[in-house]
PDB file of C-alpha atoms in Angstrom:
ATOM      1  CA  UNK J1425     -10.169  17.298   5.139  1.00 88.00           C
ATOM      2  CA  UNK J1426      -9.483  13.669   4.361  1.00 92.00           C
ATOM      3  CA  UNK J1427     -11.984  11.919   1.937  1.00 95.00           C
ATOM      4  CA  UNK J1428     -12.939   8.447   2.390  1.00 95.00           C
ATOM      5  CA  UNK J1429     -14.820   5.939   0.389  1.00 95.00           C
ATOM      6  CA  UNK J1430     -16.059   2.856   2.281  1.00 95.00           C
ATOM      7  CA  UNK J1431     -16.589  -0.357   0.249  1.00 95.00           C
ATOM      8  CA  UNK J1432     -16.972  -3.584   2.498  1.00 94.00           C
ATOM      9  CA  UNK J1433     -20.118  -6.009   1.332  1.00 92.00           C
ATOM     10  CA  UNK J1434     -20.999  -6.304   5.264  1.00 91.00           C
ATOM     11  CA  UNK J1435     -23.358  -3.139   6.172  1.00 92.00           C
ATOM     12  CA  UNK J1436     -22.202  -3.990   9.970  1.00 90.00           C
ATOM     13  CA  UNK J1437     -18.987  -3.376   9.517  1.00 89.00           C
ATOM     14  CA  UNK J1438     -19.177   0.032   7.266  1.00 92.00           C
ATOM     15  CA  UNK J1439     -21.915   0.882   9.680  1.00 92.00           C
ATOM     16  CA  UNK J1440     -18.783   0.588  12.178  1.00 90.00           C
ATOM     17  CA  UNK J1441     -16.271   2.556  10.411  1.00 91.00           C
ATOM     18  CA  UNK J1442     -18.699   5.485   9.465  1.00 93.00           C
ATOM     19  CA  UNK J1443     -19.255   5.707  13.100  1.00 92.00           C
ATOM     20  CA  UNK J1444     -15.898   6.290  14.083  1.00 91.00           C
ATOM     21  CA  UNK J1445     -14.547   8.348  11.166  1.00 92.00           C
ATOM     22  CA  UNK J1446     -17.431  10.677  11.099  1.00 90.00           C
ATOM     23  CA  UNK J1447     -16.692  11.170  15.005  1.00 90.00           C
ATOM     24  CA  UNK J1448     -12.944  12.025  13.853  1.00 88.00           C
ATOM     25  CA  UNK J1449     -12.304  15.927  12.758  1.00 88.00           C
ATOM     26  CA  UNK J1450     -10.939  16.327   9.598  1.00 90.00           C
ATOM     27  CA  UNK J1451     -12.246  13.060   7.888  1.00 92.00           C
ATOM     28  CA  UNK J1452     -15.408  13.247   6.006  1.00 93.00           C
ATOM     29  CA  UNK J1453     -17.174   9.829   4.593  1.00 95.00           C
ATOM     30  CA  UNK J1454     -18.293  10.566   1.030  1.00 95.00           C
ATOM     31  CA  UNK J1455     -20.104   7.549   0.868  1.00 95.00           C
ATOM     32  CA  UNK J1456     -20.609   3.683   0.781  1.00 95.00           C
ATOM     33  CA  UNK J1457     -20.538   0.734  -1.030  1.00 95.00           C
ATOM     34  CA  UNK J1458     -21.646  -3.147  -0.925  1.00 94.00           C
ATOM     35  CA  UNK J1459     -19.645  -4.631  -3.395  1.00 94.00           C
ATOM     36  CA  UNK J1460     -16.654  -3.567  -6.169  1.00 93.00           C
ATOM     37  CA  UNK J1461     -18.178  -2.877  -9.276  1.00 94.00           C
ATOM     38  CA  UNK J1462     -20.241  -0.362  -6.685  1.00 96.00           C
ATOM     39  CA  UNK J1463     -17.220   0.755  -5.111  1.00 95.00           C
ATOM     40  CA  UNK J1464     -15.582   1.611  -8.513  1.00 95.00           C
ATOM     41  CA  UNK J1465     -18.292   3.676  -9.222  1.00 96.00           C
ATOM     42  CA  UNK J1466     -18.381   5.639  -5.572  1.00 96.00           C
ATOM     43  CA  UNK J1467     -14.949   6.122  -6.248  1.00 96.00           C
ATOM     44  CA  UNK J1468     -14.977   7.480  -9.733  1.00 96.00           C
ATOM     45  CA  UNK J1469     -17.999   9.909  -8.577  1.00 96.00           C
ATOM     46  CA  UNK J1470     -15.922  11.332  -5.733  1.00 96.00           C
ATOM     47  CA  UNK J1471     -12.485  10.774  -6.354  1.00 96.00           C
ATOM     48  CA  UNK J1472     -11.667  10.175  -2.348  1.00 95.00           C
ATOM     49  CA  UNK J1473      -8.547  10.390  -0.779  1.00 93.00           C
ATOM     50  CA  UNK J1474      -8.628   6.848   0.426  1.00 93.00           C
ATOM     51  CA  UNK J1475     -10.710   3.935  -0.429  1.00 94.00           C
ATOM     52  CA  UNK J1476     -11.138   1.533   2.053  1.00 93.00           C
ATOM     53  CA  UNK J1477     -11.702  -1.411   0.097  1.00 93.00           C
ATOM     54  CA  UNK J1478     -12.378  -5.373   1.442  1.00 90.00           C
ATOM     55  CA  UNK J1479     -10.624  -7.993  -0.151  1.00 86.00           C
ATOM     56  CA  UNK J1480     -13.112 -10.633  -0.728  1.00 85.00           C
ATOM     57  CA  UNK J1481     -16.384  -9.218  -1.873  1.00 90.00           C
ATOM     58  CA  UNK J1482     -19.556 -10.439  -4.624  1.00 87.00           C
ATOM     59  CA  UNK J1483     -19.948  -8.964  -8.301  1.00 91.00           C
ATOM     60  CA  UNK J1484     -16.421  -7.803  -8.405  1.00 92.00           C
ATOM     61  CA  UNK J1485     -13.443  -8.876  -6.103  1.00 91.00           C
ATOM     62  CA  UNK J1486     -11.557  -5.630  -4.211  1.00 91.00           C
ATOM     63  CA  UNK J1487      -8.572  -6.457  -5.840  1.00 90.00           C
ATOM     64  CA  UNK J1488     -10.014  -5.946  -9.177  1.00 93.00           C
ATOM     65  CA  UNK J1489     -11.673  -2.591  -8.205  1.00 94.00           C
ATOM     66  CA  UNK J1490      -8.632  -1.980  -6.636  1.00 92.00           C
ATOM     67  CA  UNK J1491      -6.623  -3.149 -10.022  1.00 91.00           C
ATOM     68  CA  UNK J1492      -9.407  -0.811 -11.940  1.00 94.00           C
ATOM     69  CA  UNK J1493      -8.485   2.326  -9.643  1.00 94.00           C
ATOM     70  CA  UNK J1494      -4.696   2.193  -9.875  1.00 89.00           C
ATOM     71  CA  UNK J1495      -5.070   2.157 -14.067  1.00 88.00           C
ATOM     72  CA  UNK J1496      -6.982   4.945 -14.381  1.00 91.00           C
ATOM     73  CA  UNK J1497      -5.006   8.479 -14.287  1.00 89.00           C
ATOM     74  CA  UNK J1498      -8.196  10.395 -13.298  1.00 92.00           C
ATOM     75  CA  UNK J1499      -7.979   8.608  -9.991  1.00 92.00           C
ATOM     76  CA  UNK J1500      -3.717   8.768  -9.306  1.00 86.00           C
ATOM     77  CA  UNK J1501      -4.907  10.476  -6.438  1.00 86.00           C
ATOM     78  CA  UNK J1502      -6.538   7.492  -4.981  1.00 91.00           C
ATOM     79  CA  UNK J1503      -4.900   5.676  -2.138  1.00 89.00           C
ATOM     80  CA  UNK J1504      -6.795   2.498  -1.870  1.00 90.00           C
ATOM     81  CA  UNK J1505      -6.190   0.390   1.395  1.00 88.00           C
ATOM     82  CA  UNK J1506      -7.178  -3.626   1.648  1.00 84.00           C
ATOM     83  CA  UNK J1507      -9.226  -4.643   4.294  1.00 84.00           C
ATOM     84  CA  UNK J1508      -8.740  -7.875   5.193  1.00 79.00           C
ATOM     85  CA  UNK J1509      -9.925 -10.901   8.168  1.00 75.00           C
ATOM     86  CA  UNK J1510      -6.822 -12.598   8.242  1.00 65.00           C
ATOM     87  CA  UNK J1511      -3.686 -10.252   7.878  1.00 55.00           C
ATOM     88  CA  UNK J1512      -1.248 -10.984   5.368  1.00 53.00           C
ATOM     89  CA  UNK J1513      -3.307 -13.965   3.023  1.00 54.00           C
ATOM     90  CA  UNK J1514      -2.880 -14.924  -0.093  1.00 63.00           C
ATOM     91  CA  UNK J1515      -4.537 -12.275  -1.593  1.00 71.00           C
ATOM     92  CA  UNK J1516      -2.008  -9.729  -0.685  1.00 69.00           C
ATOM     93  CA  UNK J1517       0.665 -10.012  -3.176  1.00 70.00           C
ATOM     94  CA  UNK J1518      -1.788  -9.673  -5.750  1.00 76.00           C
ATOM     95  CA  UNK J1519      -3.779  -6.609  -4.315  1.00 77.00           C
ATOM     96  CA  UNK J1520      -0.055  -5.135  -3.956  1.00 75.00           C
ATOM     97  CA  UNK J1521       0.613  -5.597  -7.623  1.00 74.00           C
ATOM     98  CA  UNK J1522      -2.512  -4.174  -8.220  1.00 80.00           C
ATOM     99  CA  UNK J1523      -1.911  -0.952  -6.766  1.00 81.00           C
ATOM    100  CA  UNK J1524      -2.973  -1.263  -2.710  1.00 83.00           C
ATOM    101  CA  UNK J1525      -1.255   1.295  -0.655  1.00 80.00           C
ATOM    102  CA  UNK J1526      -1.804  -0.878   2.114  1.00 78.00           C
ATOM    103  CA  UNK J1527      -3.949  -3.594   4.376  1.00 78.00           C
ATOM    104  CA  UNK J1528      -5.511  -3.308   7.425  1.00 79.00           C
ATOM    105  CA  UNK J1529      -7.268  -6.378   9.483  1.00 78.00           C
ATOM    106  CA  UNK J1530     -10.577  -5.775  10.549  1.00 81.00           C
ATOM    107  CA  UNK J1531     -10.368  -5.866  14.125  1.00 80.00           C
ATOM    108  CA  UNK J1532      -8.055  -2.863  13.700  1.00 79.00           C
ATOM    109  CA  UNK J1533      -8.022  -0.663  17.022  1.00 83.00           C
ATOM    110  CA  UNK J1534      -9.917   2.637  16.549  1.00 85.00           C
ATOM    111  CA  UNK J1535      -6.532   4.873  17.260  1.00 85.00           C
ATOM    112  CA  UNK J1536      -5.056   2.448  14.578  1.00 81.00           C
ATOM    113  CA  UNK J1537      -7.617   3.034  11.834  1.00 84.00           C
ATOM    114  CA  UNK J1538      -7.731   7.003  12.381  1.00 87.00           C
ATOM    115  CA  UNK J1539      -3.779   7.015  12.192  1.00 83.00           C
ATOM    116  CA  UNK J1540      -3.895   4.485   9.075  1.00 82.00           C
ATOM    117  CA  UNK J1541      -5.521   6.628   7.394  1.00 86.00           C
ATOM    118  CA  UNK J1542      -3.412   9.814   7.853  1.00 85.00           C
ATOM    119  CA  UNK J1543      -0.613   7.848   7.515  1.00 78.00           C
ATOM    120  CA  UNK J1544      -2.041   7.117   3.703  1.00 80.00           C
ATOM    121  CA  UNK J1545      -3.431  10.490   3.380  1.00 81.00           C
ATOM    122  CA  UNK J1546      -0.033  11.800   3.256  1.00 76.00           C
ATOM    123  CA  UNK J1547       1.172   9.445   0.504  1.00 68.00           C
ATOM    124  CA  UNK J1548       2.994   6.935   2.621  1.00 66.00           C
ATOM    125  CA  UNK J1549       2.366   3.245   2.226  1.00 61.00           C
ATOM    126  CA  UNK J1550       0.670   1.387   5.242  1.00 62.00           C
ATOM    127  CA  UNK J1551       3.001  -1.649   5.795  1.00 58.00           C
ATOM    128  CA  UNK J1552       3.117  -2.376   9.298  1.00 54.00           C
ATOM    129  CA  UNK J1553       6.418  -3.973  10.744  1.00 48.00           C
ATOM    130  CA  UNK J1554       4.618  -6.972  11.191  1.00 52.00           C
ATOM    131  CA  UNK J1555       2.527  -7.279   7.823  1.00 57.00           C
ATOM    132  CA  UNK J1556       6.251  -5.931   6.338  1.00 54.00           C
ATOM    133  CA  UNK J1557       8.241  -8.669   7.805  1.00 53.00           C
ATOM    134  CA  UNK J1558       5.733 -11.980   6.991  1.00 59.00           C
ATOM    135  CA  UNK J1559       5.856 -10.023   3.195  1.00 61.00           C
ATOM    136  CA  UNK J1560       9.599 -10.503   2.763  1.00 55.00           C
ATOM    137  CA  UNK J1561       9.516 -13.903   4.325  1.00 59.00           C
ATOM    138  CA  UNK J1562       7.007 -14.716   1.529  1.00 61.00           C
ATOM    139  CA  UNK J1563       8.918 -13.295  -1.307  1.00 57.00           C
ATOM    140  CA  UNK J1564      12.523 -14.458  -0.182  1.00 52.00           C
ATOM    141  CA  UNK J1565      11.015 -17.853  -0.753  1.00 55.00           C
ATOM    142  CA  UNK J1566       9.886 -17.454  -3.971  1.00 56.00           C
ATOM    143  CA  UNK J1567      12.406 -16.538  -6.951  1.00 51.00           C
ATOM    144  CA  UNK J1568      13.194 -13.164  -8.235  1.00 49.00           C
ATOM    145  CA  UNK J1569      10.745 -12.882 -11.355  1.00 53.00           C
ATOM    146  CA  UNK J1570      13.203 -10.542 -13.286  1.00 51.00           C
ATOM    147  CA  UNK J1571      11.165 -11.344 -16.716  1.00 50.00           C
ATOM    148  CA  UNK J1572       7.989  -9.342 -15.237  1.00 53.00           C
ATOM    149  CA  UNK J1573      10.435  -6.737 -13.276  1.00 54.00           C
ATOM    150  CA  UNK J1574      11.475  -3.596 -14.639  1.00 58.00           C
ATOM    151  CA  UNK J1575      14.820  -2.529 -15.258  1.00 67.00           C
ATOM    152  CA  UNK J1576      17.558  -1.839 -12.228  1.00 73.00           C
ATOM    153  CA  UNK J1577      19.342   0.485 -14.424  1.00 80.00           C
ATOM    154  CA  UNK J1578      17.196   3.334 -13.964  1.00 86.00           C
ATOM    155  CA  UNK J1579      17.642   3.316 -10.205  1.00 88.00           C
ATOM    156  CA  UNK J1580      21.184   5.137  -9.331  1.00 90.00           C
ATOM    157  CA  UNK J1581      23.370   2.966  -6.592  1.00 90.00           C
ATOM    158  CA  UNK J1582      21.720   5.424  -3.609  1.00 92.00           C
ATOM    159  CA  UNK J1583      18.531   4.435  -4.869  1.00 91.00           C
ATOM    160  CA  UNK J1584      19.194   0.836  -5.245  1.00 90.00           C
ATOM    161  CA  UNK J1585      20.412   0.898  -1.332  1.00 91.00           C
ATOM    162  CA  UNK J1586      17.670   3.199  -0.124  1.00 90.00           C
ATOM    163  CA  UNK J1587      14.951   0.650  -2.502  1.00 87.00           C
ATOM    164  CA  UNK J1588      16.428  -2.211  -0.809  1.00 86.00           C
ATOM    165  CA  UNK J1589      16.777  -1.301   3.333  1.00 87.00           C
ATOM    166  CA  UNK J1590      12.550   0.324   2.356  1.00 83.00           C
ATOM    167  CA  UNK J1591      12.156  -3.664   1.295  1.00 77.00           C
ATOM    168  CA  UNK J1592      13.456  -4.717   4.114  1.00 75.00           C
ATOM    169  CA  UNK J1593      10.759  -3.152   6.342  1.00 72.00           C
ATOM    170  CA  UNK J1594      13.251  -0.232   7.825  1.00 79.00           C
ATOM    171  CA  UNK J1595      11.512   3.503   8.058  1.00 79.00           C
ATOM    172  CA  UNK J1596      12.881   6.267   6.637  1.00 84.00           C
ATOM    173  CA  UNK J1597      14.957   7.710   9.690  1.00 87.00           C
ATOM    174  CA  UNK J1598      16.434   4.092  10.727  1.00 88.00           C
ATOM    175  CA  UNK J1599      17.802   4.173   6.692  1.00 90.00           C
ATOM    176  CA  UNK J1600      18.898   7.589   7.275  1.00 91.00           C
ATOM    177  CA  UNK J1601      21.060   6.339  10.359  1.00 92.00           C
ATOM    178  CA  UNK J1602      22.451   3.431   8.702  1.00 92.00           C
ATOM    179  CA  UNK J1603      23.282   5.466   5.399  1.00 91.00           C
ATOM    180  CA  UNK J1604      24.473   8.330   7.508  1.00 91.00           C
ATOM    181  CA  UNK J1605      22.249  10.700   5.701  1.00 91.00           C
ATOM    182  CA  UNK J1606      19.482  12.880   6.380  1.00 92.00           C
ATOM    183  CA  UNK J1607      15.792  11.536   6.674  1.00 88.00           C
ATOM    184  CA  UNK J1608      15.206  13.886   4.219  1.00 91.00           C
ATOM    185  CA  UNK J1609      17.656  12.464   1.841  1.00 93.00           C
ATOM    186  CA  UNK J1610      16.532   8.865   2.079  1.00 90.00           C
ATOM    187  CA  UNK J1611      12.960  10.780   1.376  1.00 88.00           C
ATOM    188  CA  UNK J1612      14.318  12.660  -1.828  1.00 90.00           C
ATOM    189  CA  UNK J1613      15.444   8.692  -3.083  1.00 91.00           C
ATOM    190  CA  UNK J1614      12.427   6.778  -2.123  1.00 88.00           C
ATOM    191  CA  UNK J1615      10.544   9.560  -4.523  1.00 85.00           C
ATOM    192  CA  UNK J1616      12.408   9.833  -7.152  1.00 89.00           C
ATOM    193  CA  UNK J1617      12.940   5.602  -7.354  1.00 89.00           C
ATOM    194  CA  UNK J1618       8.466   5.797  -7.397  1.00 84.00           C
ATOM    195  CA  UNK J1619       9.251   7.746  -9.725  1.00 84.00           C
ATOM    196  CA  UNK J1620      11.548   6.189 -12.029  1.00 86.00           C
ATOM    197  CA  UNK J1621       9.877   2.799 -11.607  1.00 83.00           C
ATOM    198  CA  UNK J1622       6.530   4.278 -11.660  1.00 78.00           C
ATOM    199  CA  UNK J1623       5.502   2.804  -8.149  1.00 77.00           C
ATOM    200  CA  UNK J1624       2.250   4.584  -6.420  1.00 71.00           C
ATOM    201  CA  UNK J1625       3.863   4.282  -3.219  1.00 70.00           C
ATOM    202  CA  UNK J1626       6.555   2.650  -0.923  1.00 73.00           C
ATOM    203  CA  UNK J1627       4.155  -0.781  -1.505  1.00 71.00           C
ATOM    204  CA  UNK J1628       5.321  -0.722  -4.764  1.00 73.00           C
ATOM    205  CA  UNK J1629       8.810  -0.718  -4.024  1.00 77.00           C
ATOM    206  CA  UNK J1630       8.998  -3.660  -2.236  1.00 75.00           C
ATOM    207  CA  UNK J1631       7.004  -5.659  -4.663  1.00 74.00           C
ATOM    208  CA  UNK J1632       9.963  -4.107  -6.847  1.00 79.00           C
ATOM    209  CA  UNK J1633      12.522  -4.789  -4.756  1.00 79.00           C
ATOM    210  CA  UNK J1634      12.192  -8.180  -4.695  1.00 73.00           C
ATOM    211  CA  UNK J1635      10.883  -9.233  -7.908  1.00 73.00           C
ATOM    212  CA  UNK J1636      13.650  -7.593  -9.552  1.00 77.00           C
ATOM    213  CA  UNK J1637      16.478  -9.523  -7.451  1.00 74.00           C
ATOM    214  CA  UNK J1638      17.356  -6.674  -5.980  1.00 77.00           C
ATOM    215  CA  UNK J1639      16.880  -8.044  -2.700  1.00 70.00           C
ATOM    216  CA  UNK J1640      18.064 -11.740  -2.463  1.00 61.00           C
ATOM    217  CA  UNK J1641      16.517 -14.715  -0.784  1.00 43.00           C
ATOM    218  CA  UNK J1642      19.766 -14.025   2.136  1.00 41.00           C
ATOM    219  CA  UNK J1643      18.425 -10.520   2.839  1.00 39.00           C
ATOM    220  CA  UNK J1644      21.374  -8.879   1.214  1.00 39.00           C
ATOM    221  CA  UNK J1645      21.471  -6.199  -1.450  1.00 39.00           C
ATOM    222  CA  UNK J1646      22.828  -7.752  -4.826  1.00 39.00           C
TER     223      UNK J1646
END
């Protein structure tokens, strides 16, 4: 059973989503909220699987909540997913470095919500090609911020290359055919490089990835 908090400040639209996840078998809504300091709360009462959490809302802002979640270890088990009007916006890069797993745009199609969320549920980061692509082209254009970055010399050179083609928007089997390894391989790497650089999820390691330098403004490895 997949647990899911709803926190979105319009009733209309968690009205909507309740609807079609409590149609869905295997996904149970533990309850809702109007705004973030209330969704903080719902979340720290039932410790969901997934928070679905908007960007923009009164009291508290998701990204804080969101921020809030992410730093507290009784709630690593939290995947919290941004839920946004207008795709990738300027709020993204922030919610990612606060700990989002992911974004979704409101006008989402059903069968895309319902496999969002499994997606999440099973620990992997919801970054669309799309969303993935217009995210590089943002942070290409900015400079590496190595001062804020950790440390590349944690990461061994397979988990600088595997960190690098993730950034780049590629999925673990189209790495594993252009390293010539196994899927699972490239999904031994990806782990332990969280790991190592103590990312929640693959969001994380593109936020990495390019604030570190790894990944240059060309779209090449350094």
């Amino acid at each position: 059973m997949i647990r899911v908090a709803l926190v979105d400040d319009q009733a209309l639209m968690r009205a909507g989503f309740r609807a079609l996840l409590d149609a869905e078998e295997g996904i149970e809504v533990v309850g809702e909220a109007a705004d973030g300091e209330q969704g903080l709360a719902l979340v720290r009462a039932h410790v969901p699987d997934i928070a679905l959490v908007d960007v923009q809302m009164p009291v508290m802002t998701g990204i804080e909540a969101t921020r809030r979640i992410a730093a507290d270890p009784d709630l690593s088990g939290v995947r919290v997913v941004m839920l946004t009007n207008y795709g990738l916006d300027e709020y993204v890069f922030e919610a990612l470095r606060a700990g989002a797993s992911g974004f979704l745009l409101k006008d989402t199609e059903p069968a895309d919500l319902l496999q969002a969320i499994e997606v999440v549920a099973r620990g992997e980061a919801l970054l669309s090609p799309s969303v993935t692509r217009t995210l590089i082209g943002e942070f290409v254009a900015r400079p590496p911020d190595r001062a804020s970055a950790p440390g590349l010399e944690c990461l061994t050179r397979r988990e600088r290359e595997v960190t690098a083609l993730a950034a780049r928007g590629l999925t673990n089997e189209e790495i594993a055919a252009h390293m010539v390894i196994s899927p699972f391989t490239v999904k031994t790497h990806v782990s332990r490089a969280m790991t190592k650089l103590a990312a929640r999820d693959r969001a994380q390691l593109v936020v990495f990835a390019y604030e570190s330098g790894l990944v240059a403004a060309r779209g090449t490895a350094e």
